[in-house]
mmCIF file of C-alpha atoms in Angstrom:
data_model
loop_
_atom_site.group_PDB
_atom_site.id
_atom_site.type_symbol
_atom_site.label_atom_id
_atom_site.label_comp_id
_atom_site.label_asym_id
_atom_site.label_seq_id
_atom_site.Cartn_x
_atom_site.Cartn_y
_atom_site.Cartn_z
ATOM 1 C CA UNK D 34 33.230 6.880 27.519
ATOM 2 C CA UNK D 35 30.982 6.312 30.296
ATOM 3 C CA UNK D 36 31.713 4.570 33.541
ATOM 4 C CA UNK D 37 29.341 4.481 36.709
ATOM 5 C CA UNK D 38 30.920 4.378 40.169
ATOM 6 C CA UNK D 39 30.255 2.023 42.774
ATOM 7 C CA UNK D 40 30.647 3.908 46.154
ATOM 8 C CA UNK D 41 30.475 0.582 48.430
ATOM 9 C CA UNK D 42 33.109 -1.448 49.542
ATOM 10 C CA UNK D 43 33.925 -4.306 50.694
ATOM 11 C CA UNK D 44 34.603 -5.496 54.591
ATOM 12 C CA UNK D 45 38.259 -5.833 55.471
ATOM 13 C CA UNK D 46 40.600 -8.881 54.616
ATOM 14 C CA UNK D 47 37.327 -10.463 55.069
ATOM 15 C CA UNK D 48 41.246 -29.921 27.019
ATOM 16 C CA UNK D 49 43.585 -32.166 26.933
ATOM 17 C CA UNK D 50 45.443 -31.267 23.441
ATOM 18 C CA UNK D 51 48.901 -30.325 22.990
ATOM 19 C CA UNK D 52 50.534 -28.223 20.530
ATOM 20 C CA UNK D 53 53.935 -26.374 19.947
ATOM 21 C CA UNK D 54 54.525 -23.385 22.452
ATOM 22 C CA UNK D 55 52.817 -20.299 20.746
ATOM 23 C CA UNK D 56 50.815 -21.438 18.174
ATOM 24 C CA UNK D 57 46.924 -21.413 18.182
ATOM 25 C CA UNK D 58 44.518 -24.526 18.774
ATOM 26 C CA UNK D 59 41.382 -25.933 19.391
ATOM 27 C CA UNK D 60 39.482 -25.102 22.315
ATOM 28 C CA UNK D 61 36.442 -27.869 24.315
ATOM 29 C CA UNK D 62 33.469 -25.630 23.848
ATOM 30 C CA UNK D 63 30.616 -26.013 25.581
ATOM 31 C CA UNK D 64 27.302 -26.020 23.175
ATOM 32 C CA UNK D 65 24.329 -24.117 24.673
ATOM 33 C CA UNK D 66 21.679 -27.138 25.504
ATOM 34 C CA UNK D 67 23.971 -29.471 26.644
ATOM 35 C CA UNK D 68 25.163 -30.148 30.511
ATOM 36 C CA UNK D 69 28.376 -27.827 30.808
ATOM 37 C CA UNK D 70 31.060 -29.619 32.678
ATOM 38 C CA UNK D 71 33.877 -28.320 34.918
ATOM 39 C CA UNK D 72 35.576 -25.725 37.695
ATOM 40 C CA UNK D 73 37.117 -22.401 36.142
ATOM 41 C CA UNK D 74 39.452 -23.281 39.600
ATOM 42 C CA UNK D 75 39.497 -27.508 38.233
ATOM 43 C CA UNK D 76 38.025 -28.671 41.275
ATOM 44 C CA UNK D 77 34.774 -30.068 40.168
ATOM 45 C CA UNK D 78 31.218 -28.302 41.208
ATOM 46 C CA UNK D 79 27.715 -29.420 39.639
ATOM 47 C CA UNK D 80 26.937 -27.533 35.961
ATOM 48 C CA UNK D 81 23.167 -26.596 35.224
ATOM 49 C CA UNK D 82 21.489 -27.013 31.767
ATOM 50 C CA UNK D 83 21.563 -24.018 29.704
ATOM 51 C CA UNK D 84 18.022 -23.419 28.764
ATOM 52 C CA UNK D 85 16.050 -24.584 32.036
ATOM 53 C CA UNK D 86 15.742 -22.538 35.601
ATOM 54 C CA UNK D 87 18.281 -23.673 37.677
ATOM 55 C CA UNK D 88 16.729 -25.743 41.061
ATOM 56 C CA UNK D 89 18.890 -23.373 43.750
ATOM 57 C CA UNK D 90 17.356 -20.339 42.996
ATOM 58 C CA UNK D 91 13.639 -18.733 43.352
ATOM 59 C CA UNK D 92 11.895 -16.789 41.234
ATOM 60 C CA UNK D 93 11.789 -13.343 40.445
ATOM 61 C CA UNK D 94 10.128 -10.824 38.031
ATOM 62 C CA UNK D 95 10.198 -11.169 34.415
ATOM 63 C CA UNK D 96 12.748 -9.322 31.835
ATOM 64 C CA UNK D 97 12.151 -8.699 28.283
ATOM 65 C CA UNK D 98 8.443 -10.158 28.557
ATOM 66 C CA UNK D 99 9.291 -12.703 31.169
ATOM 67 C CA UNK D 100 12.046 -14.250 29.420
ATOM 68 C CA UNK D 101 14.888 -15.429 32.059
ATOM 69 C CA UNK D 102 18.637 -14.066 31.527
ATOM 70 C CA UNK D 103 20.932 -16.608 30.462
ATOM 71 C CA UNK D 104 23.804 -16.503 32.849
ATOM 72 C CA UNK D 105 27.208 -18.599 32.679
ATOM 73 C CA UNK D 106 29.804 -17.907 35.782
ATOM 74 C CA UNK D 107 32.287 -20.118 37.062
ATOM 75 C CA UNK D 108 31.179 -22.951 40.340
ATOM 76 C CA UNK D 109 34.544 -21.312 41.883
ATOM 77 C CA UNK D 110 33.968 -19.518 45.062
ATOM 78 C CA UNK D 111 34.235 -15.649 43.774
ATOM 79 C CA UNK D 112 31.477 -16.280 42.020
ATOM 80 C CA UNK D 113 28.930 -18.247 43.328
ATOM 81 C CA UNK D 114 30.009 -15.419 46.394
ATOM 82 C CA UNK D 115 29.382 -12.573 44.369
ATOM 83 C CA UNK D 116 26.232 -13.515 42.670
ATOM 84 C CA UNK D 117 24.203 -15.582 45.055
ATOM 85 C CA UNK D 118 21.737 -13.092 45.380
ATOM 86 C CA UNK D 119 21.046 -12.615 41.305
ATOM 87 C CA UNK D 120 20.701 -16.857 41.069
ATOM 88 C CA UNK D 121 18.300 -16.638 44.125
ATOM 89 C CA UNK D 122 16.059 -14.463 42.640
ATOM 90 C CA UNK D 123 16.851 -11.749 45.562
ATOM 91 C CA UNK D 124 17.506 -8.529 44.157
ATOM 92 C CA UNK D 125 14.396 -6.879 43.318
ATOM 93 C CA UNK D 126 14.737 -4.867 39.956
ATOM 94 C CA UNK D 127 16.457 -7.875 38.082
ATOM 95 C CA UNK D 128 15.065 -11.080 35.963
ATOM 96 C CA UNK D 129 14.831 -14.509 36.737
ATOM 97 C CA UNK D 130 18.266 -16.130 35.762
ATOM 98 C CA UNK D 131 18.904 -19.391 34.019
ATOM 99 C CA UNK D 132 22.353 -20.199 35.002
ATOM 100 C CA UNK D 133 25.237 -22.271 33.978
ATOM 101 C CA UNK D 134 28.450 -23.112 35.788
ATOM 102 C CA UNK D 135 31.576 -23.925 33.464
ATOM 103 C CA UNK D 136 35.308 -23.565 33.246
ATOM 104 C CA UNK D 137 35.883 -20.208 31.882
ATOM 105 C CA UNK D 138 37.734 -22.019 29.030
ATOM 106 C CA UNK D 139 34.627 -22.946 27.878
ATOM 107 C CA UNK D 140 32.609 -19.879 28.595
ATOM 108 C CA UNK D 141 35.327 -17.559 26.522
ATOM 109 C CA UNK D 142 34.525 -20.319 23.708
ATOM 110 C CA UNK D 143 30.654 -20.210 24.142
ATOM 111 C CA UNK D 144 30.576 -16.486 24.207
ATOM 112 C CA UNK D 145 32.385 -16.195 20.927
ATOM 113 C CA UNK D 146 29.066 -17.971 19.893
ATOM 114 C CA UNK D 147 26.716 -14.962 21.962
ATOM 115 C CA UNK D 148 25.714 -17.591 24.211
ATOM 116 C CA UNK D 149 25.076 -16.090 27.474
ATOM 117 C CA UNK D 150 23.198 -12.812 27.969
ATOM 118 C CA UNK D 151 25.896 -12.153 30.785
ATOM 119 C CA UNK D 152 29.157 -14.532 31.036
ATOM 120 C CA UNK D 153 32.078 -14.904 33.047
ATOM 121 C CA UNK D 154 35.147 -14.876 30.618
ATOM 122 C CA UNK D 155 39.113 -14.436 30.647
ATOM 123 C CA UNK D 156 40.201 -10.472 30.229
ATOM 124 C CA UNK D 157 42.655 -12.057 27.333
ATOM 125 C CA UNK D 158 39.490 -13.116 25.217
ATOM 126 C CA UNK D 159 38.482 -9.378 25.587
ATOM 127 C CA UNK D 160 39.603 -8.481 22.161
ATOM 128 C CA UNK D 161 37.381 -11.631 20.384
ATOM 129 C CA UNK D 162 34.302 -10.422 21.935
ATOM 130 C CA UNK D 163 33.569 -6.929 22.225
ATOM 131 C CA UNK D 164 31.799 -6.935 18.982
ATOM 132 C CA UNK D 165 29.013 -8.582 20.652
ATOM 133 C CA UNK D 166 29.664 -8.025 24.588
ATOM 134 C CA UNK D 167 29.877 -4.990 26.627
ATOM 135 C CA UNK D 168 32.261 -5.369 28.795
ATOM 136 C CA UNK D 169 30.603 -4.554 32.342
ATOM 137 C CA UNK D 170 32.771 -2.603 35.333
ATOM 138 C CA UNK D 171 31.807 -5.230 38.441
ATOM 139 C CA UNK D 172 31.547 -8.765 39.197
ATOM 140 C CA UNK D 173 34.523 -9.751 37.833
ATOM 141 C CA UNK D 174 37.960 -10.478 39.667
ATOM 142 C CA UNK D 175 40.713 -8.158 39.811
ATOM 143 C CA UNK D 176 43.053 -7.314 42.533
ATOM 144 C CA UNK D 177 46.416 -7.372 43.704
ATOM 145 C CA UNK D 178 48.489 -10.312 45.121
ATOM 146 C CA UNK D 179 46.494 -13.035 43.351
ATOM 147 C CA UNK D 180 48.072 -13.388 40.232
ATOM 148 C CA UNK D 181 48.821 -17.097 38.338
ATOM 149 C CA UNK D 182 51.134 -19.127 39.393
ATOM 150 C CA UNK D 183 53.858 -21.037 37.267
ATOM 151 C CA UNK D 184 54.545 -24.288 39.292
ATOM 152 C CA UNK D 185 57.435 -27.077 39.103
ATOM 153 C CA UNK D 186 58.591 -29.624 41.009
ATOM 154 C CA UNK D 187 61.262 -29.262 43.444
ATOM 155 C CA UNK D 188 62.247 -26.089 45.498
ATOM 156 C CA UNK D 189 62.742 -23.694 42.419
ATOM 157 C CA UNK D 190 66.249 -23.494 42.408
ATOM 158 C CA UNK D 191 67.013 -26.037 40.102
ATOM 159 C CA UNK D 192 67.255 -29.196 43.038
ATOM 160 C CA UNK D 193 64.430 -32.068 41.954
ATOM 161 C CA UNK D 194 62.591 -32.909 38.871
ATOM 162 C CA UNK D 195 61.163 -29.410 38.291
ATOM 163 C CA UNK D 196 61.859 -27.306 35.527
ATOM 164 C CA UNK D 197 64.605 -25.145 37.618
ATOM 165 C CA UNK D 198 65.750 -21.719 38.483
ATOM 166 C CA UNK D 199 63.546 -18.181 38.817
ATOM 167 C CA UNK D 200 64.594 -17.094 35.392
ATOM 168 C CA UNK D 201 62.617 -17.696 32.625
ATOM 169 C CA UNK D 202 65.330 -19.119 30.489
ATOM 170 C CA UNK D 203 65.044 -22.067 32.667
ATOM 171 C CA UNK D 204 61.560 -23.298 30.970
ATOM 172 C CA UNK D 205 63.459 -23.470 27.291
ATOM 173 C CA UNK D 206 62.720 -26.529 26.525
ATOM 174 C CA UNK D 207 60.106 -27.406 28.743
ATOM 175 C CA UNK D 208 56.430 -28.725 28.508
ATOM 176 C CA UNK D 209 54.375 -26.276 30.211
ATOM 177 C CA UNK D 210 50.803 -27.374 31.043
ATOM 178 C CA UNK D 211 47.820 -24.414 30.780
ATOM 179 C CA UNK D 212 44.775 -24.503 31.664
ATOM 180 C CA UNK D 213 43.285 -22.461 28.753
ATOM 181 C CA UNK D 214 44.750 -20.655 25.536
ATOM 182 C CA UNK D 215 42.904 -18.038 25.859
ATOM 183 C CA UNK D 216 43.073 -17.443 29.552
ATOM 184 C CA UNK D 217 44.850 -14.283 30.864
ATOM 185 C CA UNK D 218 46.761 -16.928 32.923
ATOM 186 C CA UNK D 219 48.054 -17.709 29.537
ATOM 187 C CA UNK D 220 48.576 -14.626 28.432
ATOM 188 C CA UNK D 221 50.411 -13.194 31.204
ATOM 189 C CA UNK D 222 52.541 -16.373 30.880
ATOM 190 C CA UNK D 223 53.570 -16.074 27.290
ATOM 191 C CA UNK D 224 54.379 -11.811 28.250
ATOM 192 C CA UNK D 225 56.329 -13.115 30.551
ATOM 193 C CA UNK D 226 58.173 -15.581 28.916
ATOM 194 C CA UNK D 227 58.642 -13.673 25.490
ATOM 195 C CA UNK D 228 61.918 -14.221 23.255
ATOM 196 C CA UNK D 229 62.247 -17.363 26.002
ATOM 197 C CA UNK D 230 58.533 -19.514 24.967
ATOM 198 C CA UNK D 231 58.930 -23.423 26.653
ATOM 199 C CA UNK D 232 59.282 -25.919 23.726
ATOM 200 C CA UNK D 233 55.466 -27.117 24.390
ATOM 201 C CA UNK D 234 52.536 -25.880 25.881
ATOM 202 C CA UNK D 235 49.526 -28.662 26.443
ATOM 203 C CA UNK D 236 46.177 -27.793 27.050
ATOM 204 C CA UNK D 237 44.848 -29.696 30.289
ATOM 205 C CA UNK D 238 41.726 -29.178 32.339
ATOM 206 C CA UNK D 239 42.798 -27.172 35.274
ATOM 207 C CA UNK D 240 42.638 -30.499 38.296
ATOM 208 C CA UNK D 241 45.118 -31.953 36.371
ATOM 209 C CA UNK D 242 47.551 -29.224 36.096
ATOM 210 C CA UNK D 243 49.090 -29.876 39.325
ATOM 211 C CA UNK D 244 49.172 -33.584 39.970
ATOM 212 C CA UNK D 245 50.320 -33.874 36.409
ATOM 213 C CA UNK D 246 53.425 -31.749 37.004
ATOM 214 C CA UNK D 247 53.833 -33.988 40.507
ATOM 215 C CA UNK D 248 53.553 -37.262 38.370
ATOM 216 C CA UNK D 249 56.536 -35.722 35.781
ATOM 217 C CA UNK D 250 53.938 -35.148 32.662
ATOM 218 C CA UNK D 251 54.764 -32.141 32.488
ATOM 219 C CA UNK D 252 57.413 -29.592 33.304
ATOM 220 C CA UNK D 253 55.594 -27.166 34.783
ATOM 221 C CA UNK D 254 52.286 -26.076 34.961
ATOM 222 C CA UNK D 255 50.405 -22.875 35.042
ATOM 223 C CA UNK D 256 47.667 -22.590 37.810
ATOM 224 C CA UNK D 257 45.369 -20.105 39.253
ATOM 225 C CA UNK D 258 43.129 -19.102 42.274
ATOM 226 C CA UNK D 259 42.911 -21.647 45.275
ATOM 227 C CA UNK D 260 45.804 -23.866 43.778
ATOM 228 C CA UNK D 261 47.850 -20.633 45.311
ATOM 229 C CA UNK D 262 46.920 -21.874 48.819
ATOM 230 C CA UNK D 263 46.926 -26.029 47.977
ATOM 231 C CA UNK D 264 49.938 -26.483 45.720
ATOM 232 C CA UNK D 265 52.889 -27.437 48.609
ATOM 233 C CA UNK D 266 50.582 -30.364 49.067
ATOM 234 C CA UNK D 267 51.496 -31.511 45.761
ATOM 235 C CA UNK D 268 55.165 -31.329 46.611
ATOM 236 C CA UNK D 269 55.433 -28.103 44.051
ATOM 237 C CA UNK D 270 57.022 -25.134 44.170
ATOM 238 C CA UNK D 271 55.976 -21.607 42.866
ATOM 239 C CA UNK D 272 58.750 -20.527 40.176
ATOM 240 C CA UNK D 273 57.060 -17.319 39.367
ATOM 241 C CA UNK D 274 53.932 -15.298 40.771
ATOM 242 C CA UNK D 275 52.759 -13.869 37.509
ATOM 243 C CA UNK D 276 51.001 -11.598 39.466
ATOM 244 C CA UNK D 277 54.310 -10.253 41.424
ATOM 245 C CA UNK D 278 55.613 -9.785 38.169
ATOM 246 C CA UNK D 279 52.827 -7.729 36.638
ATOM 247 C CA UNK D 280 52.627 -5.614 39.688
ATOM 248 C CA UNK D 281 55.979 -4.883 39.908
ATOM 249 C CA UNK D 282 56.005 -4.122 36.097
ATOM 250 C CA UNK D 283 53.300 -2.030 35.752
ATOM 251 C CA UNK D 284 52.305 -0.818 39.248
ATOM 252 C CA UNK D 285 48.389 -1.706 38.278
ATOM 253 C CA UNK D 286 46.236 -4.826 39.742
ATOM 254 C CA UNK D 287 46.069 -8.311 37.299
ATOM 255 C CA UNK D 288 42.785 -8.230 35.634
ATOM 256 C CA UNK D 289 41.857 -11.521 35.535
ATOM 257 C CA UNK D 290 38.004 -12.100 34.807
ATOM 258 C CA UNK D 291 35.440 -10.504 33.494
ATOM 259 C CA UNK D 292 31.799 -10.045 33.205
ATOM 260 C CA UNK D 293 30.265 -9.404 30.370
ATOM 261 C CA UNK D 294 26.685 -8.254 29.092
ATOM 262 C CA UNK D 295 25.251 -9.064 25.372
ATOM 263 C CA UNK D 296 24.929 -6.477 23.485
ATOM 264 C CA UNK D 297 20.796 -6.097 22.429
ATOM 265 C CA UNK D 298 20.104 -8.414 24.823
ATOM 266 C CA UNK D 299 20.491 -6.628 28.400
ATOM 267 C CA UNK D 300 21.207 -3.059 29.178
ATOM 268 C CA UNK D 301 24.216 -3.045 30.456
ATOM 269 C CA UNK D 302 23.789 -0.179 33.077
ATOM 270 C CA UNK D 303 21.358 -2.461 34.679
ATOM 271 C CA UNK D 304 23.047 -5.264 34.572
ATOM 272 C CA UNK D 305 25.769 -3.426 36.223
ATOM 273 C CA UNK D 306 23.345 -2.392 39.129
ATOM 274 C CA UNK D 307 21.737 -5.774 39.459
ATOM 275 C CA UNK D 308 25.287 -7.446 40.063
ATOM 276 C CA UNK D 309 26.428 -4.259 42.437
ATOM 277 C CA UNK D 310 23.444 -4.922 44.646
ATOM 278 C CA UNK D 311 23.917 -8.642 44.575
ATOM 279 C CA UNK D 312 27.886 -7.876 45.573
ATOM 280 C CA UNK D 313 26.763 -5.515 48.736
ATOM 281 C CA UNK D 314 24.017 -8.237 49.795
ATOM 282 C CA UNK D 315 27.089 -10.704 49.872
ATOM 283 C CA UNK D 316 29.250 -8.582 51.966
ATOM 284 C CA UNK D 317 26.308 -7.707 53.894
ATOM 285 C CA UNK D 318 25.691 -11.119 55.138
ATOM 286 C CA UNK D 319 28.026 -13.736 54.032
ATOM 287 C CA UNK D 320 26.370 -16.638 55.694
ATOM 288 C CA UNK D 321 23.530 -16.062 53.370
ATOM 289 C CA UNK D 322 25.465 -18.044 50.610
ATOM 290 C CA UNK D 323 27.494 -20.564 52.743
ATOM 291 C CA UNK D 324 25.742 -23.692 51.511
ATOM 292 C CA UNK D 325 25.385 -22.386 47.623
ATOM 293 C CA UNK D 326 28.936 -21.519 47.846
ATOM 294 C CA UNK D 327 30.235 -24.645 49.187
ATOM 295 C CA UNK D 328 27.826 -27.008 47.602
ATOM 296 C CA UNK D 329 29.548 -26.095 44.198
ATOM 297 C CA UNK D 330 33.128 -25.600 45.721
ATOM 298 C CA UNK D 331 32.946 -29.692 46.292
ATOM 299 C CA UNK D 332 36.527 -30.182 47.033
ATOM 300 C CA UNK D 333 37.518 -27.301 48.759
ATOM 301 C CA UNK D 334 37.967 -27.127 52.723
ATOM 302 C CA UNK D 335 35.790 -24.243 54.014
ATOM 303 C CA UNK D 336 38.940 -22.003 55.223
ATOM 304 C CA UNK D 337 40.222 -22.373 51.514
ATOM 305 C CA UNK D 338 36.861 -21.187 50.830
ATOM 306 C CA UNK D 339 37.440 -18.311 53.023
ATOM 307 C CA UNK D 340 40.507 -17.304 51.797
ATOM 308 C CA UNK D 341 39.764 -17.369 48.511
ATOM 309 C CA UNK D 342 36.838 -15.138 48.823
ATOM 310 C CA UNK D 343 38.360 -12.826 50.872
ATOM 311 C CA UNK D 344 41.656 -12.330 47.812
ATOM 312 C CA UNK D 345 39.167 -12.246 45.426
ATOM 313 C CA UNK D 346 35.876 -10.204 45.817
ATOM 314 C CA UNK D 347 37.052 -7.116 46.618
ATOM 315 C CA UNK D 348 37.051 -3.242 45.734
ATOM 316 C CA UNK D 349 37.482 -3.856 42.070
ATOM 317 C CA UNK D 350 34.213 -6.313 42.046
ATOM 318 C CA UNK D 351 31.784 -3.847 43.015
ATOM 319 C CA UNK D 352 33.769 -1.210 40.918
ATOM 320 C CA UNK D 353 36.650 -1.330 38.344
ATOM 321 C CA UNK D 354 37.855 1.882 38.664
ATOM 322 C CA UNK D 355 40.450 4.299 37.277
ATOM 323 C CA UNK D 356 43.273 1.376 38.386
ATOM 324 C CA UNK D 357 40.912 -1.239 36.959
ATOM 325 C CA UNK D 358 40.237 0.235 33.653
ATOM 326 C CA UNK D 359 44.246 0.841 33.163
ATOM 327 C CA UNK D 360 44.703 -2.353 33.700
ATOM 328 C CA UNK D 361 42.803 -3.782 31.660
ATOM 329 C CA UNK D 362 44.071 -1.575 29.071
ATOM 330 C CA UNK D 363 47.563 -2.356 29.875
ATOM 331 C CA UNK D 364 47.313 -5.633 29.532
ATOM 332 C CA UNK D 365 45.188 -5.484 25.761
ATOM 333 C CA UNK D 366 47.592 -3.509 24.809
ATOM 334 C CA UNK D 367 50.756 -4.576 25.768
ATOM 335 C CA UNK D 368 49.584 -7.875 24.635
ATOM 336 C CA UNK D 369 48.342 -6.299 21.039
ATOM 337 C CA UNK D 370 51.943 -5.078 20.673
ATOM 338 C CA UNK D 371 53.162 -8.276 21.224
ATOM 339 C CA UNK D 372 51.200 -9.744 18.381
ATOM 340 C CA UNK D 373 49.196 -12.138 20.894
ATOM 341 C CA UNK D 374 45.772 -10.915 20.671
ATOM 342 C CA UNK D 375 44.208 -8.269 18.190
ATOM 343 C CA UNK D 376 44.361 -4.850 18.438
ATOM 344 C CA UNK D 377 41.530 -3.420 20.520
ATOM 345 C CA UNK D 378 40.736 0.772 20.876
ATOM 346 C CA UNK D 379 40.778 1.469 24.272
ATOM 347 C CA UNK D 380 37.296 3.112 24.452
ATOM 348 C CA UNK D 381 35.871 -0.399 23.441
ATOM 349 C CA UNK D 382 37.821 -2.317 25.863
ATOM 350 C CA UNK D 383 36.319 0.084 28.913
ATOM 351 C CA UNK D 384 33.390 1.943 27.863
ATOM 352 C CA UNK D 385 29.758 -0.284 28.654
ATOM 353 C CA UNK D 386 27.150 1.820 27.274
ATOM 354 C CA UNK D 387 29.118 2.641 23.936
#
């Protein structure tokens, strides 16, 4: 197994479709070609055309022949942080990039297809892809203290509409609305909530997670990255921090997203160094981005912005690590056990040049 080490680091703090809980369904999947729509975070943000050069970013030399790099990442602040300077054409040794900003829903659906040459997908949809993908050790979002968030109505302790009390027994019988079934939101949900599954689990696009909980749809809903700081404005309350729970658990940061790199397509060890120099130019000079980064984070007030840069690009984004890596395999495997995904070697699920 081989794993190159970032030395930098980064500046302090700085569908709808329902179906009964635990069993497999459809997924929306985007179709290379056609306008991808949606937020990874559900809060809107413009989608380019798979296939033509996106209009915010410049030129840059060619790869493979002078064929662009196919590139699908989330319009959620992290990444339009993190790889402003790969769209823009400003890191020297890599390729024009043709990019396209979707819910990661529908990027861990597109990628089963080998759409992308490098794609922003779920850690859970690890095991489904790494036949085709390596899986890359920056750029992705990992860390500690921003884990998913299972939200209900009223103040958690059973008073309101919500679905009740901290213990998990509480959601028997509830309808619990997720914003992806392969997600690792989801899949740190259903560890969590094994032997005790709601009665329902609905598929929903992630901006209508929360006001569909407010409005009584749903019983609870399972959100994840700025809904963390937005969701008392909804009148919820947080009845778990998945993330709490897998730290305390396991001692190891949530892996949450990935990045990944198609296999024959790009050399991964490049790819790795184009997104680790496109990660230090960020930190480097944040105000660089501010208008890319805001212009697709449409609904989001710029200190939400801030915040939810500074949880989310961190250490782990430039490199994954020993605590990264055993993370990731913790939460394969644990899940593997558990019959929810397939079983994946560990050397596959961390090594990028293998």
């Amino acid at each position: 197994m081989v794993r190159q080490r970032a030395q930098d680091n980064p500046p302090a703090a700085g569908r709808p479709g329902s179906r009964a809980a635990g069993q497999p369904g459809s997924r929306a999947a985007g179709q290379p070609g056609s306008r991808a729509a949606g937020h990874a975070n559900g809060t809107g943000g413009s989608a380019s055309q798979p296939g033509s050069r996106a209009s915010d970013r410049s030129g840059g030399p060619g790869y493979g022949g002078g064929v662009a790099l196919s590139l699908a990442i989330s319009p959620c602040p992290n990444d339009t942080f993190v790889f402003h300077a790969l769209v823009h054409g400003q890191v020297p040794s890599a390729p024009p990039v043709e990019v396209t900003y979707a819910d990661v829903d529908v990027t861990n659906t597109a990628a089963e297809r080998g759409a992308f040459d490098l794609v922003k997908v779920s850690y859970a949809a690890l095991p489904w892809l790494l036949d085709d993908y390596h899986l890359l050790p920056c750029g992705g979002a990992l860390g500690r203290g921003c884990g998913p968030l299972v939200l209900t109505r009223g103040d958690g302790n059973g008073n309101g509409n919500g679905a009740g009390g901290p213990d998990r027994t509480d959601l028997t019988g509830a309808t619990v609305a997720v914003p992806g079934d392969r997600t690792t939101a989801y899949l740190l949900f259903r560890l969590w909530s094994a032997g005790r599954p709601p009665a329902r689990i609905e598929v929903v696009p992630f901006h209508q997670i929360m006001p569909g909980v407010a409005a009584g749809r749903y019983d609870a809903g399972l959100v994840i990255h700025e809904a963390r700081f937005t969701y008392p404005r909804h009148g919820l309350t947080a009845l778990v921090d998945l993330g709490e729970w897998w730290e305390a658990d396991t001692g190891l940061p949530i892996p949450l997203g990935a990045i990944l790199a198609r296999r024959g397509a790009v050399d991964p060890e490049a790819a790795a160094g184009w997104i680790r120099d496109s990660v230090r130019r960020a930190w480097a000079d944040p105000a660089a981005s501010r208008d890319y980064v805001l212009a697709h984070a449409q609904e989001m007030e710029p200190d939400v912005v801030d915040r939810h840069i500074g949880l989310y690009v961190n250490e782990f984004t430039a490199d994954l690590g020993d605590a990264g890596f055993a993370a990731v395999e913790a939460l394969l495997g644990r899940a593997a056990d558990a019959g929810l995904v397939p079983q994946t070697s560990s050397s596959r699920a961390t090594a990028w040049t293998s």
